[in-house]
Amino acid sequence: FACYESFVAFEAYDSIVEQLKKTDMYDLFVNIEMPLVYTLFDMEKRGIKTNKEALKEYSDKLAVRIGELEKSIYEQAGEEFNINSPKQLGVILFEKLNLPFAKKTKTGYSTAASVLEKLVDYHPIINKTLEYRQLAKLKSTYADGLANYIGKDNKIHTKFHQTITATGRISSTDPNLQNIPIRMELARAIRKVFTPEEGFVFIDADYSQIELRVLAHMSGDESLIEAYQHEDDIHKITASKVFHTPLDEVSSLQRSNAKAVNFGIIYGISSFGLGQDLNISRKEAEEYIEQYFKTYPQIKEFLDNLVLEAEDKGYVSTIFGRRRPIPELKSSNFMQRNFGKRVAMNSPIQGTAADIIKIAMNRVNQELKNRKLESRLILQVHDELLIEAKVEELEEVKDILVTEMKNATKLRVPLELGVSIGENWYEVG
DNA sequence: GGCTCCGCTACTCG
DNA sequence: TCACGAGTAGCGGAGCC
């Protein structure tokens, strides 16, 4: 088998190199992806120390609260059923309790969080159910799930995958350490179980809004570029311009709406999607988008051109030449074609950001080795790098990390970082 | 009847 | 259509022995 594997790789080499050169991806392959093979190997090998006892305590604590919620949900439903079954839950909520806004899916009623959130004022069972599901997820996937991966060295060694995603990002499995909770405080606490080894500390650095900065650069939009050169709160600036409000009078609602529009732009804007996200009508969403494009006209032109280019060539590219084919644009299905358009707008942005952090990872990894340091890169979470740094090396390593991330490439806007140092992933995240 | 496989729906993250 | 990109867990139906 080993002979067969190596024979296939050997025989395929010439053909693959030829194809990479033909598609202008050879430099990307040689300068970014090949070195990254070794960087990811080093990260997997090093692993991250994880406190098994703390996970057990956390799991037991969750079990108590889940039990209470379970009891209360059964009482309010008037019977016992499997809360983990969307099918059974749907029948209880929309047939037995007769709650409004029932929406059908393929298999029954939708009990998605976005649906249930509209029902919180109709019945106390709703909030209990939403909390139950969060805690059940927390216990099964994180508290209990992660514990199964802790090895004899008290570490978790995730697998990083280099050839999975359509955009050039890496992914993580067994376990996935790229989706550890952070948004809700109770769930975020699970990050305390991830710690540096004895004599080491964590240094964490994350790019500030790297995708919007990539968009500013690629589109060349003067207004957005200038905004990034003068002010750090880009969502507030956008709100000020889009809603014609002086900067210091922007309300928190206006800012949060502008933020949603910024996200929408990166995802490949659609009035349907924005409307759904903000819970407003499609028409209102259209007005937001129109105002946005009036504020940043070169972004509209850039996104329109990406779609045209994709329709013409059949693919889009990142700054570093990574391609994503988009066959959906040729589909006879309207929804599929619209999906293709959003992909054409999103992939060059998400993919370029992925290329940039990969360059930084390679340089950081190489520099740590060149200088014979014991500190090591241990995790990447799309726009964030986590280093386990020897205490004596802290200042030097921090400097390496910041320098390589900021200077991974030169854009028309600065690449800013958030950096922090701490004794566990909760403190630095 | 018990087993595996897989689609669906839910949750988690950037 | 949980907008773009991912992964995991539980349920429950289909198919197999």
Short mmCIF file of C-alpha atoms (C1' of nucleotides) in Angstrom, two decimals:
data_model
loop_
_atom_site.label_atom_id
_atom_site.label_comp_id
_atom_site.label_asym_id
_atom_site.label_seq_id
_atom_site.Cartn_x
_atom_site.Cartn_y
_atom_site.Cartn_z
CA PHE A 1 0.00 0.00 0.00
CA ALA A 2 2.79 2.43 0.94
CA CYS A 3 4.52 1.65 -2.36
CA TYR A 4 1.31 2.25 -4.26
CA GLU A 5 0.70 5.59 -2.51
CA SER A 6 4.19 6.88 -3.24
CA PHE A 7 4.07 5.61 -6.82
CA VAL A 8 0.85 7.52 -7.51
CA ALA A 9 2.27 10.71 -5.99
CA PHE A 10 5.45 10.35 -8.05
CA GLU A 11 3.61 9.71 -11.30
CA ALA A 12 1.12 12.54 -10.70
CA TYR A 13 3.75 15.19 -9.95
CA ASP A 14 4.50 16.41 -13.48
CA SER A 15 0.86 16.62 -14.44
CA ILE A 16 -0.10 18.53 -11.27
CA VAL A 17 2.74 21.03 -11.66
CA GLU A 18 1.70 21.60 -15.26
CA GLN A 19 -1.89 22.25 -14.25
CA LEU A 20 -0.83 24.60 -11.44
CA LYS A 21 1.30 26.60 -13.85
CA LYS A 22 -1.44 26.71 -16.45
CA THR A 23 -3.92 28.09 -13.89
CA ASP A 24 -1.41 30.60 -12.42
CA MET A 25 -1.51 28.86 -9.04
CA TYR A 26 2.05 27.49 -9.01
CA ASP A 27 3.44 30.38 -6.94
CA LEU A 28 0.58 30.03 -4.47
CA PHE A 29 1.37 26.33 -4.21
CA VAL A 30 5.13 26.73 -3.75
CA ASN A 31 5.22 29.86 -1.61
CA ILE A 32 2.17 29.43 0.60
CA GLU A 33 0.61 25.96 0.57
CA MET A 34 3.76 23.79 0.62
CA PRO A 35 5.39 25.62 3.55
CA LEU A 36 2.02 25.53 5.32
CA VAL A 37 2.09 21.72 5.24
CA TYR A 38 5.02 21.86 7.67
CA THR A 39 3.54 24.70 9.74
CA LEU A 40 0.31 22.79 10.29
CA PHE A 41 2.24 19.62 11.09
CA ASP A 42 4.16 21.47 13.82
CA MET A 43 0.91 22.87 15.25
CA GLU A 44 -0.80 19.47 15.34
CA LYS A 45 2.23 17.86 16.93
CA ARG A 46 2.52 20.49 19.67
CA GLY A 47 -1.18 20.31 20.62
CA ILE A 48 -2.88 22.32 23.38
CA LYS A 49 -2.91 21.40 27.06
CA THR A 50 -6.47 20.75 28.27
CA ASN A 51 -7.71 20.34 31.86
CA LYS A 52 -9.74 17.14 32.02
CA GLU A 53 -10.91 17.60 35.64
CA ALA A 54 -12.19 21.10 34.90
CA LEU A 55 -14.14 19.77 31.90
CA LYS A 56 -15.75 17.14 34.14
CA GLU A 57 -16.76 19.76 36.72
CA TYR A 58 -18.18 21.91 33.96
CA SER A 59 -20.15 18.98 32.57
CA ASP A 60 -21.59 18.12 35.99
CA LYS A 61 -22.62 21.74 36.52
CA LEU A 62 -24.39 21.75 33.15
CA ALA A 63 -26.13 18.45 33.93
CA VAL A 64 -27.80 20.04 36.99
CA ARG A 65 -29.17 23.00 35.05
CA ILE A 66 -30.23 20.82 32.10
CA GLY A 67 -32.14 18.59 34.53
CA GLU A 68 -33.98 21.59 35.99
CA LEU A 69 -34.89 22.90 32.54
CA GLU A 70 -36.05 19.46 31.44
CA LYS A 71 -38.41 19.16 34.42
CA SER A 72 -39.80 22.64 33.85
CA ILE A 73 -40.32 22.05 30.10
CA TYR A 74 -42.19 18.80 30.76
CA GLU A 75 -44.44 20.58 33.28
CA GLN A 76 -45.25 23.39 30.88
CA ALA A 77 -45.86 20.94 28.05
CA GLY A 78 -48.09 18.78 30.24
CA GLU A 79 -46.19 15.65 29.21
CA GLU A 80 -42.73 14.15 28.80
CA PHE A 81 -41.17 14.05 25.33
CA ASN A 82 -37.74 14.16 23.71
CA ILE A 83 -36.73 17.81 23.68
CA ASN A 84 -33.80 16.92 21.44
CA SER A 85 -36.19 15.87 18.70
CA PRO A 86 -37.25 18.88 16.58
CA LYS A 87 -40.09 16.73 15.27
CA GLN A 88 -41.56 16.03 18.72
CA LEU A 89 -40.90 19.59 19.90
CA GLY A 90 -42.72 20.99 16.86
CA VAL A 91 -45.84 18.95 17.62
CA ILE A 92 -45.84 20.10 21.26
CA LEU A 93 -45.39 23.79 20.41
CA PHE A 94 -47.59 24.19 17.35
CA GLU A 95 -50.28 21.53 17.84
CA LYS A 96 -50.62 20.98 21.58
CA LEU A 97 -49.86 24.54 22.76
CA ASN A 98 -51.18 26.11 19.54
CA LEU A 99 -48.44 28.72 19.27
CA PRO A 100 -48.61 31.04 16.21
CA PHE A 101 -46.24 31.57 13.24
CA ALA A 102 -45.90 27.84 12.55
CA LYS A 103 -43.54 27.45 9.61
CA LYS A 104 -43.13 24.13 7.83
CA THR A 105 -39.85 22.51 6.87
CA LYS A 106 -39.43 19.36 4.79
CA THR A 107 -39.91 17.16 7.82
CA GLY A 108 -42.32 19.13 10.02
CA TYR A 109 -42.45 22.44 11.85
CA SER A 110 -39.37 24.62 12.01
CA THR A 111 -38.18 25.03 15.59
CA ALA A 112 -35.05 26.98 14.63
CA ALA A 113 -33.88 29.58 17.15
CA SER A 114 -34.84 32.42 14.76
CA VAL A 115 -38.43 31.08 14.74
CA LEU A 116 -38.64 30.44 18.49
CA GLU A 117 -37.26 33.91 19.28
CA LYS A 118 -40.43 35.42 17.82
CA LEU A 119 -42.49 33.32 20.25
CA VAL A 120 -40.82 34.18 23.56
CA ASP A 121 -43.71 36.42 24.65
CA TYR A 122 -46.34 33.78 23.89
CA HIS A 123 -45.23 31.02 26.26
CA PRO A 124 -42.59 30.53 28.99
CA ILE A 125 -41.63 27.17 27.46
CA ILE A 126 -39.86 28.98 24.61
CA ASN A 127 -37.03 30.54 26.60
CA LYS A 128 -36.59 27.33 28.57
CA THR A 129 -36.28 25.39 25.32
CA LEU A 130 -33.78 27.80 23.82
CA GLU A 131 -31.65 27.66 26.96
CA TYR A 132 -31.98 23.87 27.11
CA ARG A 133 -30.68 23.50 23.56
CA GLN A 134 -27.70 25.77 24.17
CA LEU A 135 -26.73 23.87 27.30
CA ALA A 136 -27.30 20.46 25.70
CA LYS A 137 -24.97 21.47 22.86
CA LEU A 138 -22.42 22.78 25.33
CA LYS A 139 -22.44 19.54 27.32
CA SER A 140 -22.47 16.99 24.49
CA THR A 141 -20.15 18.65 21.98
CA TYR A 142 -17.82 20.63 24.21
CA ALA A 143 -17.71 19.49 27.86
CA ASP A 144 -18.08 15.75 27.18
CA GLY A 145 -16.98 15.76 23.55
CA LEU A 146 -13.62 17.47 24.06
CA ALA A 147 -12.76 15.25 27.04
CA ASN A 148 -12.70 12.24 24.70
CA TYR A 149 -9.80 13.76 22.78
CA ILE A 150 -7.46 14.44 25.67
CA GLY A 151 -4.40 12.23 25.28
CA LYS A 152 -1.89 10.77 27.76
CA ASP A 153 0.11 13.98 27.46
CA ASN A 154 -2.94 15.92 28.74
CA LYS A 155 -3.19 17.61 25.36
CA ILE A 156 -5.63 17.80 22.48
CA HIS A 157 -4.07 17.42 19.04
CA THR A 158 -6.63 18.64 16.50
CA LYS A 159 -6.31 17.85 12.81
CA PHE A 160 -5.96 20.83 10.48
CA HIS A 161 -7.21 20.25 6.94
CA GLN A 162 -5.61 22.14 4.09
CA THR A 163 -7.71 20.97 1.14
CA ILE A 164 -11.31 21.04 2.36
CA THR A 165 -12.80 24.50 1.97
CA ALA A 166 -13.86 26.15 -1.29
CA THR A 167 -12.26 29.49 -0.42
CA GLY A 168 -8.79 28.53 0.85
CA ARG A 169 -9.47 28.62 4.55
CA ILE A 170 -8.22 25.71 6.64
CA SER A 171 -10.63 23.61 8.70
CA SER A 172 -10.21 21.67 11.94
CA THR A 173 -11.65 18.33 13.05
CA ASP A 174 -11.31 15.63 15.72
CA PRO A 175 -12.05 17.87 17.52
CA ASN A 176 -12.88 21.14 15.79
CA LEU A 177 -10.97 23.78 17.79
CA GLN A 178 -12.11 26.57 15.46
CA ASN A 179 -15.62 26.78 16.90
CA ILE A 180 -15.06 26.81 20.67
CA PRO A 181 -17.78 29.01 22.27
CA ILE A 182 -17.05 32.70 22.89
CA ARG A 183 -20.24 34.72 22.34
CA MET A 184 -22.22 33.72 25.48
CA GLU A 185 -20.49 34.23 28.82
CA LEU A 186 -21.43 30.88 30.41
CA ALA A 187 -20.30 29.01 27.30
CA ARG A 188 -17.20 31.13 26.89
CA ALA A 189 -16.00 29.93 30.30
CA ILE A 190 -15.09 26.59 28.71
CA ARG A 191 -12.04 28.31 27.23
CA LYS A 192 -10.48 28.31 30.73
CA VAL A 193 -9.67 24.60 30.31
CA PHE A 194 -7.18 25.40 27.53
CA THR A 195 -3.87 26.44 29.06
CA PRO A 196 -0.20 26.83 28.20
CA GLU A 197 2.35 24.32 29.50
CA GLU A 198 4.23 25.01 32.73
CA GLY A 199 6.61 27.94 32.21
CA PHE A 200 4.69 29.22 29.16
CA VAL A 201 1.96 31.82 28.54
CA PHE A 202 -0.49 32.40 25.70
CA ILE A 203 -0.11 35.23 23.22
CA ASP A 204 -3.17 35.75 21.08
CA ALA A 205 -3.44 38.10 18.10
CA ASP A 206 -6.42 38.60 15.84
CA TYR A 207 -6.78 40.71 12.73
CA SER A 208 -9.27 43.55 13.12
CA GLN A 209 -11.94 43.27 10.39
CA ILE A 210 -9.52 41.76 7.92
CA GLU A 211 -12.20 40.99 5.34
CA LEU A 212 -13.54 44.56 5.21
CA ARG A 213 -9.97 45.81 4.87
CA VAL A 214 -9.34 43.36 2.03
CA LEU A 215 -12.53 44.65 0.42
CA ALA A 216 -11.36 48.26 0.82
CA HIS A 217 -8.06 47.36 -0.85
CA MET A 218 -9.42 45.22 -3.68
CA SER A 219 -12.22 47.63 -4.57
CA GLY A 220 -9.99 50.67 -4.28
CA ASP A 221 -12.96 52.55 -2.81
CA GLU A 222 -11.51 55.90 -1.77
CA SER A 223 -14.17 56.54 0.83
CA LEU A 224 -13.69 53.23 2.66
CA ILE A 225 -9.90 53.43 2.40
CA GLU A 226 -9.91 56.89 3.89
CA ALA A 227 -12.22 55.73 6.65
CA TYR A 228 -9.76 53.01 7.59
CA GLN A 229 -6.83 55.40 7.57
CA HIS A 230 -8.49 57.82 9.99
CA GLU A 231 -10.89 56.04 12.28
CA ASP A 232 -11.05 52.69 14.00
CA ASP A 233 -14.82 52.28 14.39
CA ILE A 234 -15.72 51.49 10.79
CA HIS A 235 -19.29 50.41 11.55
CA LYS A 236 -19.97 53.75 13.22
CA ILE A 237 -18.50 55.66 10.28
CA THR A 238 -20.59 53.64 7.87
CA ALA A 239 -23.70 54.33 9.96
CA SER A 240 -22.91 58.03 9.98
CA LYS A 241 -22.61 58.15 6.19
CA VAL A 242 -25.43 55.77 5.29
CA PHE A 243 -27.96 57.33 7.71
CA HIS A 244 -26.76 60.91 7.20
CA THR A 245 -26.10 61.41 10.91
CA PRO A 246 -23.16 63.27 12.49
CA LEU A 247 -20.56 60.78 13.76
CA ASP A 248 -21.08 61.54 17.43
CA GLU A 249 -24.86 61.28 17.13
CA VAL A 250 -24.91 57.76 15.69
CA SER A 251 -27.20 55.59 17.82
CA SER A 252 -26.29 52.07 18.83
CA LEU A 253 -29.14 50.74 16.66
CA GLN A 254 -27.82 52.63 13.65
CA ARG A 255 -24.34 51.28 14.28
CA SER A 256 -25.55 47.73 14.63
CA ASN A 257 -27.61 48.02 11.43
CA ALA A 258 -24.59 49.37 9.57
CA LYS A 259 -22.56 46.46 10.92
CA ALA A 260 -25.14 44.01 9.55
CA VAL A 261 -24.92 45.70 6.15
CA ASN A 262 -21.12 45.46 6.22
CA PHE A 263 -21.40 41.75 6.91
CA GLY A 264 -23.98 41.40 4.18
CA ILE A 265 -21.67 43.05 1.67
CA ILE A 266 -18.94 40.53 2.44
CA TYR A 267 -21.37 37.60 2.17
CA GLY A 268 -22.50 38.77 -1.28
CA ILE A 269 -25.36 41.12 -0.57
CA SER A 270 -29.00 40.17 -1.03
CA SER A 271 -32.01 42.10 0.20
CA PHE A 272 -33.60 38.82 1.23
CA GLY A 273 -30.65 37.81 3.40
CA LEU A 274 -30.21 41.24 4.99
CA GLY A 275 -33.95 41.48 5.63
CA GLN A 276 -33.95 38.10 7.31
CA ASP A 277 -30.94 38.98 9.45
CA LEU A 278 -32.30 42.33 10.61
CA ASN A 279 -35.89 41.12 10.74
CA ILE A 280 -37.01 43.91 8.44
CA SER A 281 -38.87 43.84 5.12
CA ARG A 282 -37.12 43.12 1.88
CA LYS A 283 -37.98 46.62 0.72
CA GLU A 284 -36.34 48.28 3.73
CA ALA A 285 -33.27 46.11 3.27
CA GLU A 286 -33.09 47.25 -0.35
CA GLU A 287 -33.05 50.88 0.81
CA TYR A 288 -30.19 50.20 3.21
CA ILE A 289 -28.20 48.58 0.43
CA GLU A 290 -28.92 51.43 -1.96
CA GLN A 291 -27.72 53.98 0.59
CA TYR A 292 -24.63 51.86 1.27
CA PHE A 293 -23.65 51.76 -2.39
CA LYS A 294 -24.25 55.50 -2.71
CA THR A 295 -21.76 55.96 0.14
CA TYR A 296 -19.19 53.52 -1.27
CA PRO A 297 -19.76 53.61 -5.06
CA GLN A 298 -16.54 51.80 -5.97
CA ILE A 299 -17.57 48.83 -3.86
CA LYS A 300 -20.67 48.38 -5.96
CA GLU A 301 -18.62 48.59 -9.12
CA PHE A 302 -16.10 46.10 -7.75
CA LEU A 303 -18.74 43.55 -6.73
CA ASP A 304 -20.59 43.91 -10.05
CA ASN A 305 -17.33 43.31 -11.88
CA LEU A 306 -16.59 40.20 -9.84
CA VAL A 307 -19.90 38.70 -10.96
CA LEU A 308 -19.27 39.65 -14.59
CA GLU A 309 -15.77 38.19 -14.44
CA ALA A 310 -17.07 34.97 -12.91
CA GLU A 311 -19.75 34.64 -15.58
CA ASP A 312 -17.15 35.23 -18.27
CA LYS A 313 -14.29 33.05 -17.01
CA GLY A 314 -16.16 30.54 -14.86
CA TYR A 315 -14.08 31.32 -11.77
CA VAL A 316 -12.95 34.11 -9.42
CA SER A 317 -9.46 34.64 -7.89
CA THR A 318 -7.83 35.99 -4.76
CA ILE A 319 -5.01 38.55 -4.80
CA PHE A 320 -2.56 35.66 -4.52
CA GLY A 321 -4.08 33.75 -7.44
CA ARG A 322 -6.19 31.17 -5.66
CA ARG A 323 -9.15 30.23 -7.87
CA ARG A 324 -12.68 29.13 -7.08
CA PRO A 325 -14.67 27.75 -9.98
CA ILE A 326 -18.35 28.78 -9.92
CA PRO A 327 -20.36 26.35 -12.08
CA GLU A 328 -23.56 27.47 -10.30
CA LEU A 329 -23.62 30.59 -12.50
CA LYS A 330 -24.47 28.37 -15.48
CA SER A 331 -27.30 26.61 -13.66
CA SER A 332 -30.83 26.74 -15.08
CA ASN A 333 -32.06 27.23 -11.50
CA PHE A 334 -32.58 30.88 -10.46
CA MET A 335 -31.67 30.25 -6.82
CA GLN A 336 -28.50 28.42 -7.80
CA ARG A 337 -27.45 31.28 -10.09
CA ASN A 338 -28.04 33.82 -7.32
CA PHE A 339 -25.99 31.67 -4.99
CA GLY A 340 -23.24 31.69 -7.61
CA LYS A 341 -23.31 35.51 -7.68
CA ARG A 342 -22.93 35.74 -3.90
CA VAL A 343 -20.08 33.25 -4.03
CA ALA A 344 -18.40 35.34 -6.75
CA MET A 345 -18.53 38.38 -4.45
CA ASN A 346 -17.49 36.58 -1.25
CA SER A 347 -14.76 34.14 -2.29
CA PRO A 348 -12.08 36.63 -3.39
CA ILE A 349 -12.51 38.48 -0.08
CA GLN A 350 -12.66 35.49 2.27
CA GLY A 351 -9.97 33.71 0.23
CA THR A 352 -7.55 36.64 0.21
CA ALA A 353 -7.89 36.97 3.99
CA ALA A 354 -7.13 33.24 4.24
CA ASP A 355 -4.04 33.66 2.03
CA ILE A 356 -2.78 36.54 4.19
CA ILE A 357 -2.99 34.68 7.51
CA LYS A 358 -1.33 31.63 5.94
CA ILE A 359 1.64 33.79 4.91
CA ALA A 360 1.84 35.14 8.46
CA MET A 361 1.66 31.62 9.93
CA ASN A 362 4.54 30.36 7.78
CA ARG A 363 6.73 33.34 8.62
CA VAL A 364 5.99 33.18 12.36
CA ASN A 365 6.68 29.43 12.43
CA GLN A 366 9.91 29.81 10.48
CA GLU A 367 11.13 32.73 12.55
CA LEU A 368 10.54 30.88 15.84
CA LYS A 369 12.61 27.99 14.52
CA ASN A 370 15.36 30.18 13.02
CA ARG A 371 15.86 31.88 16.36
CA LYS A 372 15.88 28.52 18.16
CA LEU A 373 13.02 29.57 20.41
CA GLU A 374 10.84 27.09 22.32
CA SER A 375 7.65 29.08 21.75
CA ARG A 376 5.27 27.63 19.16
CA LEU A 377 2.21 28.49 17.14
CA ILE A 378 -0.58 26.19 18.32
CA LEU A 379 -3.92 27.33 16.85
CA GLN A 380 -5.35 29.30 13.94
CA VAL A 381 -8.99 30.42 13.97
CA HIS A 382 -9.34 32.13 10.56
CA ASP A 383 -8.31 35.64 11.67
CA GLU A 384 -6.60 34.71 14.95
CA LEU A 385 -3.28 33.08 15.85
CA LEU A 386 -2.57 31.57 19.27
CA ILE A 387 1.02 31.09 20.43
CA GLU A 388 2.29 29.18 23.44
CA ALA A 389 5.25 31.34 24.43
CA LYS A 390 8.03 30.53 26.87
CA VAL A 391 7.89 33.15 29.64
CA GLU A 392 11.51 34.23 29.02
CA GLU A 393 10.80 34.63 25.30
CA LEU A 394 7.54 36.56 25.70
CA GLU A 395 8.57 40.01 24.44
CA GLU A 396 10.60 38.66 21.53
CA VAL A 397 7.84 36.30 20.41
CA LYS A 398 5.14 38.93 20.74
CA ASP A 399 7.22 41.16 18.50
CA ILE A 400 7.63 38.41 15.91
CA LEU A 401 3.92 37.65 15.91
CA VAL A 402 2.85 41.28 15.55
CA THR A 403 5.47 42.08 12.90
CA GLU A 404 4.72 39.07 10.70
CA MET A 405 0.95 39.42 10.93
CA LYS A 406 0.91 43.16 10.21
CA ASN A 407 3.40 42.86 7.35
CA ALA A 408 2.21 39.61 5.80
CA THR A 409 1.23 41.72 2.80
CA LYS A 410 0.90 45.38 1.97
CA LEU A 411 -2.58 46.70 1.35
CA ARG A 412 -3.86 50.22 0.74
CA VAL A 413 -5.18 50.13 4.32
CA PRO A 414 -3.25 49.12 7.44
CA LEU A 415 -3.69 45.63 8.90
CA GLU A 416 -4.52 46.23 12.56
CA LEU A 417 -4.33 43.65 15.34
CA GLY A 418 -5.83 42.98 18.75
CA VAL A 419 -3.14 41.36 20.92
CA SER A 420 -3.38 39.91 24.41
CA ILE A 421 -1.37 37.79 26.83
CA GLY A 422 -2.75 35.43 29.47
CA GLU A 423 -2.79 32.17 31.39
CA ASN A 424 -5.62 30.50 29.42
CA TRP A 425 -7.62 30.88 26.22
CA TYR A 426 -10.52 32.56 28.09
CA GLU A 427 -8.26 35.41 29.19
CA VAL A 428 -6.78 36.07 25.77
CA GLY A 429 -9.72 35.32 23.46
"C1'" DG B 1 -34.73 -7.07 16.48
"C1'" DG B 2 -30.36 -4.78 16.14
"C1'" DC B 3 -26.91 -2.69 13.39
"C1'" DT B 4 -24.92 0.96 10.21
"C1'" DC B 5 -25.54 4.78 7.15
"C1'" DC B 6 -27.23 9.16 5.99
"C1'" DG B 7 -30.20 13.31 5.55
"C1'" DC B 8 -32.12 16.72 8.41
"C1'" DT B 9 -32.12 20.06 12.01
"C1'" DA B 10 -30.04 22.03 15.62
"C1'" DC B 11 -25.99 24.25 17.78
"C1'" DT B 12 -20.95 26.26 17.66
"C1'" DC B 13 -17.27 29.48 15.43
"C1'" DG B 14 -14.90 33.33 11.97
"C1'" DT C 1 -31.64 30.37 2.09
"C1'" DC C 2 -29.08 30.54 10.35
"C1'" DA C 3 -26.86 35.45 3.85
"C1'" DC C 4 -20.34 33.47 3.02
"C1'" DG C 5 -17.13 29.59 4.95
"C1'" DA C 6 -16.76 25.49 8.24
"C1'" DG C 7 -17.78 20.77 12.08
"C1'" DT C 8 -20.41 17.89 15.53
"C1'" DA C 9 -24.34 15.71 17.83
"C1'" DG C 10 -28.93 13.66 18.15
"C1'" DC C 11 -32.95 11.99 15.83
"C1'" DG C 12 -35.20 9.00 12.94
"C1'" DG C 13 -35.97 6.70 8.49
"C1'" DA C 14 -33.93 3.28 5.11
"C1'" DG C 15 -31.64 -0.78 4.23
"C1'" DC C 16 -29.14 -4.89 5.66
"C1'" DC C 17 -28.15 -9.17 8.26
#
